Structure formats: C-alpha cells, structure tokens
Coordinates of N, CA and C in Angstrom, one line a residue:
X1 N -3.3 -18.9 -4.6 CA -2.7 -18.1 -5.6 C -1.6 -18.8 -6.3
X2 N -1.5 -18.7 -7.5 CA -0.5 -19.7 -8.4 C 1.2 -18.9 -7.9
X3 N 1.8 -19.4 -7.9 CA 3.3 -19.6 -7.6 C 3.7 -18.0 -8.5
X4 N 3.8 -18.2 -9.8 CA 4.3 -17.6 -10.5 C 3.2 -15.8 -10.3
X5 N 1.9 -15.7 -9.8 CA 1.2 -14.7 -9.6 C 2.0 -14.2 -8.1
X6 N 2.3 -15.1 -6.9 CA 3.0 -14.5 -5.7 C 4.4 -14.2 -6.4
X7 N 5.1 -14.6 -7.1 CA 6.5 -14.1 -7.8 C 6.8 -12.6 -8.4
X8 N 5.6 -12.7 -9.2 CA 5.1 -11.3 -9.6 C 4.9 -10.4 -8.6
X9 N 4.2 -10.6 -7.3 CA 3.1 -9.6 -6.3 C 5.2 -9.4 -5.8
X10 N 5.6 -10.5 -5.1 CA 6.7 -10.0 -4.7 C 8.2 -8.8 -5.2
X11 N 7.9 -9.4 -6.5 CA 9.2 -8.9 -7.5 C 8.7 -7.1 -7.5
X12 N 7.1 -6.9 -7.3 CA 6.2 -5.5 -7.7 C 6.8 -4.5 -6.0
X13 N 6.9 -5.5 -5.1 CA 7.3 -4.6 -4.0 C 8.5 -4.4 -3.8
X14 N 9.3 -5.7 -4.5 CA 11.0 -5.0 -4.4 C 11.6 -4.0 -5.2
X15 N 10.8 -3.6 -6.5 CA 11.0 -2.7 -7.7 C 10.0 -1.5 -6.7
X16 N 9.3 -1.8 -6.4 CA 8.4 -0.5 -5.1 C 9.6 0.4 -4.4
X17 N 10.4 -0.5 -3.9 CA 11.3 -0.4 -2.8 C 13.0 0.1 -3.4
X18 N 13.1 -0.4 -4.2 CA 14.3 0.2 -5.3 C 14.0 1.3 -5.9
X19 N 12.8 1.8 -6.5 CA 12.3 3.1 -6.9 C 12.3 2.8 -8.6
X20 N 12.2 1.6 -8.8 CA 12.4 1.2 -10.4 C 11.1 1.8 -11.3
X21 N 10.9 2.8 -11.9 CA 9.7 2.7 -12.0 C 9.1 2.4 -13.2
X22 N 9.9 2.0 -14.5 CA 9.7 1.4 -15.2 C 9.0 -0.1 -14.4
X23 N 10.0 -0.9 -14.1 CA 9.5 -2.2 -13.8 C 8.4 -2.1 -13.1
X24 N 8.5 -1.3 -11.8 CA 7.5 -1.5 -11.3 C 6.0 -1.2 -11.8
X25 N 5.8 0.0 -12.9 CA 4.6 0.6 -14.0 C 4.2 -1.3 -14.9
X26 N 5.7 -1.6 -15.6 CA 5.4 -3.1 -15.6 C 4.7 -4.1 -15.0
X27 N 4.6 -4.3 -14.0 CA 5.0 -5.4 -13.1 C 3.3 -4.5 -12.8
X28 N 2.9 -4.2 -12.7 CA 1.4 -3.1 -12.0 C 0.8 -3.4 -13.1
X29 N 1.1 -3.4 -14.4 CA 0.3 -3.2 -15.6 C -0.4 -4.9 -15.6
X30 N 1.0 -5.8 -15.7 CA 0.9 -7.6 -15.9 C -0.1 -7.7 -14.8
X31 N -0.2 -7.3 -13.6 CA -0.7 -7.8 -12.6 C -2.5 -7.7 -12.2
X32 N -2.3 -6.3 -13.2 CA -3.9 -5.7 -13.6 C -4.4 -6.4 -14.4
X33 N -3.9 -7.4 -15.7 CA -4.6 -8.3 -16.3 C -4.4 -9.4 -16.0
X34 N -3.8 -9.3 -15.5 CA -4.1 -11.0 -14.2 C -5.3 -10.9 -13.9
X35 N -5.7 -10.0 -13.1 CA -6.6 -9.7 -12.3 C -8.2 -9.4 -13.4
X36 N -7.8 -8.8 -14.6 CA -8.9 -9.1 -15.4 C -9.1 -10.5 -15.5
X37 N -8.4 -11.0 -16.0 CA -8.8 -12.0 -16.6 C -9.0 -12.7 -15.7
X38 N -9.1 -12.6 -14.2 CA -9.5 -13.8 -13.0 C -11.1 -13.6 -13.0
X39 N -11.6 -11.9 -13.4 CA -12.5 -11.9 -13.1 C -13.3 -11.5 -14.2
X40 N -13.1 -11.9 -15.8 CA -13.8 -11.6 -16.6 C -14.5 -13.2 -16.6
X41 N -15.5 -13.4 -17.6 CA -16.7 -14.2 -17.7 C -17.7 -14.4 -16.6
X42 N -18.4 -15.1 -16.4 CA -19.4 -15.2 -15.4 C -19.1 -15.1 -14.2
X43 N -18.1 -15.9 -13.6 CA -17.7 -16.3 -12.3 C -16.3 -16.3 -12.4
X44 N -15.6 -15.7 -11.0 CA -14.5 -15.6 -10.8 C -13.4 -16.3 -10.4
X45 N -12.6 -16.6 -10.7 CA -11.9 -17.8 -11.2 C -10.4 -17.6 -11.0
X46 N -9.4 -18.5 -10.1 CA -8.2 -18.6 -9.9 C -7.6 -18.8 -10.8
X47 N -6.3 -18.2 -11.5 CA -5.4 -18.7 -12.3 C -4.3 -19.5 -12.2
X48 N -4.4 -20.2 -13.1 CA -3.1 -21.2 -12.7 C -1.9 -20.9 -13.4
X49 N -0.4 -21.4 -12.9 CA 0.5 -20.7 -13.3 C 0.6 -20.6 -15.2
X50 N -0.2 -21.9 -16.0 CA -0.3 -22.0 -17.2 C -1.1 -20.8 -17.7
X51 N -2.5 -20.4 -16.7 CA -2.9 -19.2 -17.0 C -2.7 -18.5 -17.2
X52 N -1.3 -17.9 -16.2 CA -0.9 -16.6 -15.6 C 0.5 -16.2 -16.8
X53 N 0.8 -18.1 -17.6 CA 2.0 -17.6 -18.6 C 1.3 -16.8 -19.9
X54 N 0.1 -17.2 -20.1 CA -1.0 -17.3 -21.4 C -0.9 -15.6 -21.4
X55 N -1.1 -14.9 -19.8 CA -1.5 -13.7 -19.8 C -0.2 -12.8 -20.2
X56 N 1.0 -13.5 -19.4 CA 2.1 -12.5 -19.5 C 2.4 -12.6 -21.0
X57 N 2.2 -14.2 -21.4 CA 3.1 -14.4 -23.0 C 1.8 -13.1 -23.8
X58 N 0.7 -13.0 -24.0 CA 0.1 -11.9 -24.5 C 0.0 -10.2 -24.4
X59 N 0.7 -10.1 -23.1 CA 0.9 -8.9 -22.7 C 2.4 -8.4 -23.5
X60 N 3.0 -9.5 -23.5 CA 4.5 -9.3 -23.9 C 4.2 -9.4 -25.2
X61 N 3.8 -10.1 -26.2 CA 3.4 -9.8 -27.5 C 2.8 -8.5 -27.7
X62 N 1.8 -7.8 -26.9 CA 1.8 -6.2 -27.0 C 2.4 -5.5 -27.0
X63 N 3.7 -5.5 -26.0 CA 4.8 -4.6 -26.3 C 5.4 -4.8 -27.3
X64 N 5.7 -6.1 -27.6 CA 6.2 -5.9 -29.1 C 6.0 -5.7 -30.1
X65 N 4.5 -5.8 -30.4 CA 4.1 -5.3 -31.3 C 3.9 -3.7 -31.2
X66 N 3.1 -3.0 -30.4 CA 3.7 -2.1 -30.0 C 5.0 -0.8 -30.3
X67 N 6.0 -2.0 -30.0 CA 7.6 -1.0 -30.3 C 7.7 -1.3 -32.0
X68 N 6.9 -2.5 -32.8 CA 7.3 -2.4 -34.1 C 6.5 -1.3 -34.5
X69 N 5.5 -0.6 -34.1 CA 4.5 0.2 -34.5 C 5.3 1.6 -34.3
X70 N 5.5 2.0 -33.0 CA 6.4 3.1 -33.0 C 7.5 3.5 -33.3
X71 N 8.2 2.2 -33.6 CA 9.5 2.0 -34.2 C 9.1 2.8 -36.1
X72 N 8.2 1.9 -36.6 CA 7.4 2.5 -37.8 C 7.1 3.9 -37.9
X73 N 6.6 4.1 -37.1 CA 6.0 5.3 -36.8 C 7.1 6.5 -36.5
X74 N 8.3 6.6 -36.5 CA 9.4 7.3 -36.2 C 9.1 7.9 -34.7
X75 N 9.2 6.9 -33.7 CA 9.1 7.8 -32.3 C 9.5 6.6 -31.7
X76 N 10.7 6.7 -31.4 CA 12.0 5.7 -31.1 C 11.9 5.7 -29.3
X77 N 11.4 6.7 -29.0 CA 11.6 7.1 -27.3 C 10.4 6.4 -26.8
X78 N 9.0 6.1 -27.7 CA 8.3 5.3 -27.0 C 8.2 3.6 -27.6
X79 N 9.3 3.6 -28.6 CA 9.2 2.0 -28.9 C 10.6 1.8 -28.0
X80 N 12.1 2.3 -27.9 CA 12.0 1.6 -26.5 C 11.6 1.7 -25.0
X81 N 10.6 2.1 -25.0 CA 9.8 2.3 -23.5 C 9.0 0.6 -23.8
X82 N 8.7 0.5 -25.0 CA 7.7 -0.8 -25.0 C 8.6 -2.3 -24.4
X83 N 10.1 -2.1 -25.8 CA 10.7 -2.9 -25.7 C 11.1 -3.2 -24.1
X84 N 11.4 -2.3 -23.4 CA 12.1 -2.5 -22.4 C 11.3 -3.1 -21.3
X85 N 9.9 -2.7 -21.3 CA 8.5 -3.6 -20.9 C 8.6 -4.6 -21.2
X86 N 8.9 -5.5 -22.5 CA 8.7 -6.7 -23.2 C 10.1 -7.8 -22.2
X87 N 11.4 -6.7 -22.2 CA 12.0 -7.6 -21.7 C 11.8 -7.4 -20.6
X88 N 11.4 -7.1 -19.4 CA 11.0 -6.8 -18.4 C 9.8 -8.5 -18.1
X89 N 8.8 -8.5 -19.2 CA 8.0 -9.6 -19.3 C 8.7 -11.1 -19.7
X90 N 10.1 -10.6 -20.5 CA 9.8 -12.2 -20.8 C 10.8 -12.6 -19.8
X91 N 11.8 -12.0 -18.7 CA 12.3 -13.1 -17.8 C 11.4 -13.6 -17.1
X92 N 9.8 -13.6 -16.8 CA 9.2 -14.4 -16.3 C 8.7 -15.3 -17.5
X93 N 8.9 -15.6 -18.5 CA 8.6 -16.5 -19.4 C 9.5 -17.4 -19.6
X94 N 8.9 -18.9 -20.0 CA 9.9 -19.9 -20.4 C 10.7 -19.7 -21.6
X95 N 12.2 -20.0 -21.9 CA 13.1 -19.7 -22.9 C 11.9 -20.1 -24.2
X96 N 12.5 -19.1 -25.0 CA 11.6 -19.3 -26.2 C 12.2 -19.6 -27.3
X97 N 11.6 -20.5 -28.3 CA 11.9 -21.8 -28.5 C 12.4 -21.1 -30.3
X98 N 13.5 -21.6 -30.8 CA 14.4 -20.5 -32.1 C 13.8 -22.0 -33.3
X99 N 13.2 -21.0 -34.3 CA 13.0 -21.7 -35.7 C 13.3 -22.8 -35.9
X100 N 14.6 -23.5 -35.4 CA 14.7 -24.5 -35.5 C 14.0 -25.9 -35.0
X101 N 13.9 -25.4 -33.7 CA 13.2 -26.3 -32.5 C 11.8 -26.5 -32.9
X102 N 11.0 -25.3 -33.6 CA 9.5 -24.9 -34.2 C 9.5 -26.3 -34.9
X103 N 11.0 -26.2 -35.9 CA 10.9 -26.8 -37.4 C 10.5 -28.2 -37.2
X104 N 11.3 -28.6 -35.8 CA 11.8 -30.0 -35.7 C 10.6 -30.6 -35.2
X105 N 9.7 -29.5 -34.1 CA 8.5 -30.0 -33.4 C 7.4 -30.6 -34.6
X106 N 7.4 -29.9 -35.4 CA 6.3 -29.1 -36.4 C 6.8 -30.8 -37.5
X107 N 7.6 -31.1 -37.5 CA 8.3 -32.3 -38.4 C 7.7 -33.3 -37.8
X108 N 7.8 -33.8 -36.9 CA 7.6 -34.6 -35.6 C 6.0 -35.1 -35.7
X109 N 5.6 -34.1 -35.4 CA 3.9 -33.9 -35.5 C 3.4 -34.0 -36.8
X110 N 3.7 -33.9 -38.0 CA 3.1 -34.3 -39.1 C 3.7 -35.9 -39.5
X111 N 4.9 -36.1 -39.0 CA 4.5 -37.6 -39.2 C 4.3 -38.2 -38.3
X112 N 3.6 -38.0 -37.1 CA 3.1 -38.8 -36.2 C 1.5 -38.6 -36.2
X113 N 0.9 -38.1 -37.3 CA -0.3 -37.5 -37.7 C -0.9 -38.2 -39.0
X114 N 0.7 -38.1 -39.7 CA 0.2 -39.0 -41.0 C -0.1 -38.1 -41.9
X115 N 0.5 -36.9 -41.8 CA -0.2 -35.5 -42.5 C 0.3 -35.1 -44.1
X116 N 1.7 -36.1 -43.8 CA 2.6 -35.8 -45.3 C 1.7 -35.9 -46.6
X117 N 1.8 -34.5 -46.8 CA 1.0 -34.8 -48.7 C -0.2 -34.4 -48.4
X118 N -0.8 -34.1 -47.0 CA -2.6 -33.9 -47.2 C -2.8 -32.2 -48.0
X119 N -1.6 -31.6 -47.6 CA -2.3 -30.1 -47.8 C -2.2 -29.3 -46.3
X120 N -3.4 -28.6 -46.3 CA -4.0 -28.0 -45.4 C -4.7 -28.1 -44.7
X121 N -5.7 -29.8 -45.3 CA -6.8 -30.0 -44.6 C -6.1 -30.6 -43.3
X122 N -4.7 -31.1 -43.4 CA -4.7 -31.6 -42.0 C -4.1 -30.6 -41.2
X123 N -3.8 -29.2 -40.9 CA -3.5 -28.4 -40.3 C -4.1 -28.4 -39.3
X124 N -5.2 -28.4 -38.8 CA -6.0 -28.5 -37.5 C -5.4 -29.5 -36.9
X125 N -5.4 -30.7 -37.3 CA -5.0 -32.5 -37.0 C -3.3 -31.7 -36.4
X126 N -2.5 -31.1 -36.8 CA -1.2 -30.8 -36.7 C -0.7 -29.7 -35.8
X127 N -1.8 -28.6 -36.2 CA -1.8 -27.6 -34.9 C -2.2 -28.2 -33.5
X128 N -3.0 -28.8 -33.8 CA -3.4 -29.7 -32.1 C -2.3 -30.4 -31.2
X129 N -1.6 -30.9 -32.7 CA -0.7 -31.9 -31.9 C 0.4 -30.8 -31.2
X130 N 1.4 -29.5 -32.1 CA 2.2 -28.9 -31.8 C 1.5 -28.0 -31.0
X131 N 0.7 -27.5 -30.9 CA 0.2 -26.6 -29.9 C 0.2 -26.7 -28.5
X132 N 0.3 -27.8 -28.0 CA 0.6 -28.1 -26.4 C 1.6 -28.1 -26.1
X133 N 2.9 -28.8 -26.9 CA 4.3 -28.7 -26.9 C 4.8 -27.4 -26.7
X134 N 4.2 -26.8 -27.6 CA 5.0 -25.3 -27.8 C 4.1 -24.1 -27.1
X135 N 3.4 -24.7 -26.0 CA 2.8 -23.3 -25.5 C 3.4 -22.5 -24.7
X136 N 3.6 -20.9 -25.2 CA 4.5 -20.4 -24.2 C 5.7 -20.5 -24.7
X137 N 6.2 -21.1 -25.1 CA 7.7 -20.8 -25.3 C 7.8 -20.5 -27.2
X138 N 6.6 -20.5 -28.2 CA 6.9 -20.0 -29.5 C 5.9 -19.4 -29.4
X139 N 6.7 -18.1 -30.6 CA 4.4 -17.1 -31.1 C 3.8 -18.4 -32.3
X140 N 2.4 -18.1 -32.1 CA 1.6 -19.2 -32.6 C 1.4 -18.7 -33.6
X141 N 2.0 -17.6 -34.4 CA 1.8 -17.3 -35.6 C 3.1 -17.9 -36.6
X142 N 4.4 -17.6 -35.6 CA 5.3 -18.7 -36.6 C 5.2 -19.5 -36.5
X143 N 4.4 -21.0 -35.4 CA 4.4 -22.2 -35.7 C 3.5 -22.0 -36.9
X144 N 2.2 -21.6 -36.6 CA 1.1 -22.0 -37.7 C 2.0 -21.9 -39.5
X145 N 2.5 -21.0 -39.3 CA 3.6 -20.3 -40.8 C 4.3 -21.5 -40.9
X146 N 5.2 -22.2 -39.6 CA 6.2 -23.4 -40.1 C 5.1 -24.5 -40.6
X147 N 3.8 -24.9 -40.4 CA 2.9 -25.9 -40.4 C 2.8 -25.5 -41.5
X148 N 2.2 -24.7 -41.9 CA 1.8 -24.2 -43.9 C 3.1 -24.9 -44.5
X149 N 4.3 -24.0 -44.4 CA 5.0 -24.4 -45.1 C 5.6 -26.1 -45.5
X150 N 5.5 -26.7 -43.9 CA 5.5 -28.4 -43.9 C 4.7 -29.1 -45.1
X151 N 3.4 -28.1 -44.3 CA 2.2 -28.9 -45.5 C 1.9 -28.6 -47.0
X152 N 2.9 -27.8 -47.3 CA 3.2 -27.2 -48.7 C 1.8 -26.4 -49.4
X153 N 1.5 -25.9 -48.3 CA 0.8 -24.7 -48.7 C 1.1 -23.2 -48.9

C-alpha cells in the first residue's frame, strides 16, 4: 500500500476518534475513490503515491468546482461544506504552484522545444514537456491557458 494511501487510512481513524465529522465524511469519500480507481479497468491494481495524488488532486478539483456552482447558485451553506472538503484535501497535496512559477515553467519549455513563433501546432511538443513538471502542484487548465497565451494563440 502506497505511503500516502496508509497516511490517509490513519488520519480517517484519528478524525474517527476526535468525532470530526466533516473530515472524517472527507477522508471516507477520498478513500472510496482510491479504492475505485484500484479496481476499475480489467484487473486490479495498486496505486502509487503519484496515483493516489492524481486521485486526491481530482477529487479536490470537485469540491471546487462544486462550491463555485453553489456559490452561483445562491446556497452559501453548501458551497462552504465543499470548500471546507477542498481544504481538507489539499493539505495532503503538494504546495501549488502561483502563475508565476506556471509562467516561468511554461517559458522554459518552449524554448527548450524550439516552439517560439510555431503557433499552436507546437502545444502538444510543449504540454509534454510542462506536464510532468507541474503534475499535481498546477490545474492543467491554467497551464494549458499559460501555453496558448506563450504561443500567441
């Protein structure tokens, strides 16, 4: 079992044991799609702790999205129930990484790509390169947005 999945199982019994029940409804929810996703496709399959960030960093993107919806929606009591979920998820996530850091990666990788001036066609060639750097610690919707904008699309 990956490090970061026994961190989880542990932190679920001490919020068991405190009476938290927020965290612990959290910490039960993250743990249930752990556990899908060990055993969705053909054969069942251990996750690794890169796995297990892929799952929390997407679960925590739901809450957020989520609380912007109900936030929208005028029902404040269940967008912060989400938010508070979200931050509940990201102290098990790596610090996440502020526009700047995106900008500089995203800089880096087009001229180590050769990409200056292609456009768009080289966004694939550029997402490949920043996408391993930055997994987990940025949403892949603002890198891809800083990459357009580099490549002056």
């Amino acid at each position: 079992m990956s490090a970061l999945k026994d961190q989880l199982h542990a932190d679920l019994t001490a919020s068991m044991k405190a009476r938290d029940a927020l965290r612990t409804s959290t910490l039960r929810m993250v743990l249930t799609a752990i556990t899908n996703a060990e055993v969705s496709g053909k054969q069942v399959k251990e996750l690794t702790d890169d796995d297990v960030l892929t799952v929390l960093g997407a679960e925590a993107k739901k809450r957020r999205e989520a609380a912007t919806a109900f936030t929208e929606g005028d029902r404040p009591e269940l967008a912060q129930k989400e938010t508070a979920e979200a931050e509940i998820l990201a102290e098990y996530l790596p610090e996440q990484m502020g526009a700047e850091e995106i900008a500089a990666v995203v800089t880096a990788a087009v001229e180590s790509a050769g990409a200056a001036g292609e456009g768009m066609k080289a966004m694939g060639r550029v997402m490949g390169i920043v996408s391993p750097q930055v997994k987990g610690r940025a949403d892949g919707g603002a890198v891809a947005a800083e990459v357009k904008r580099q490549l002056g699309a």
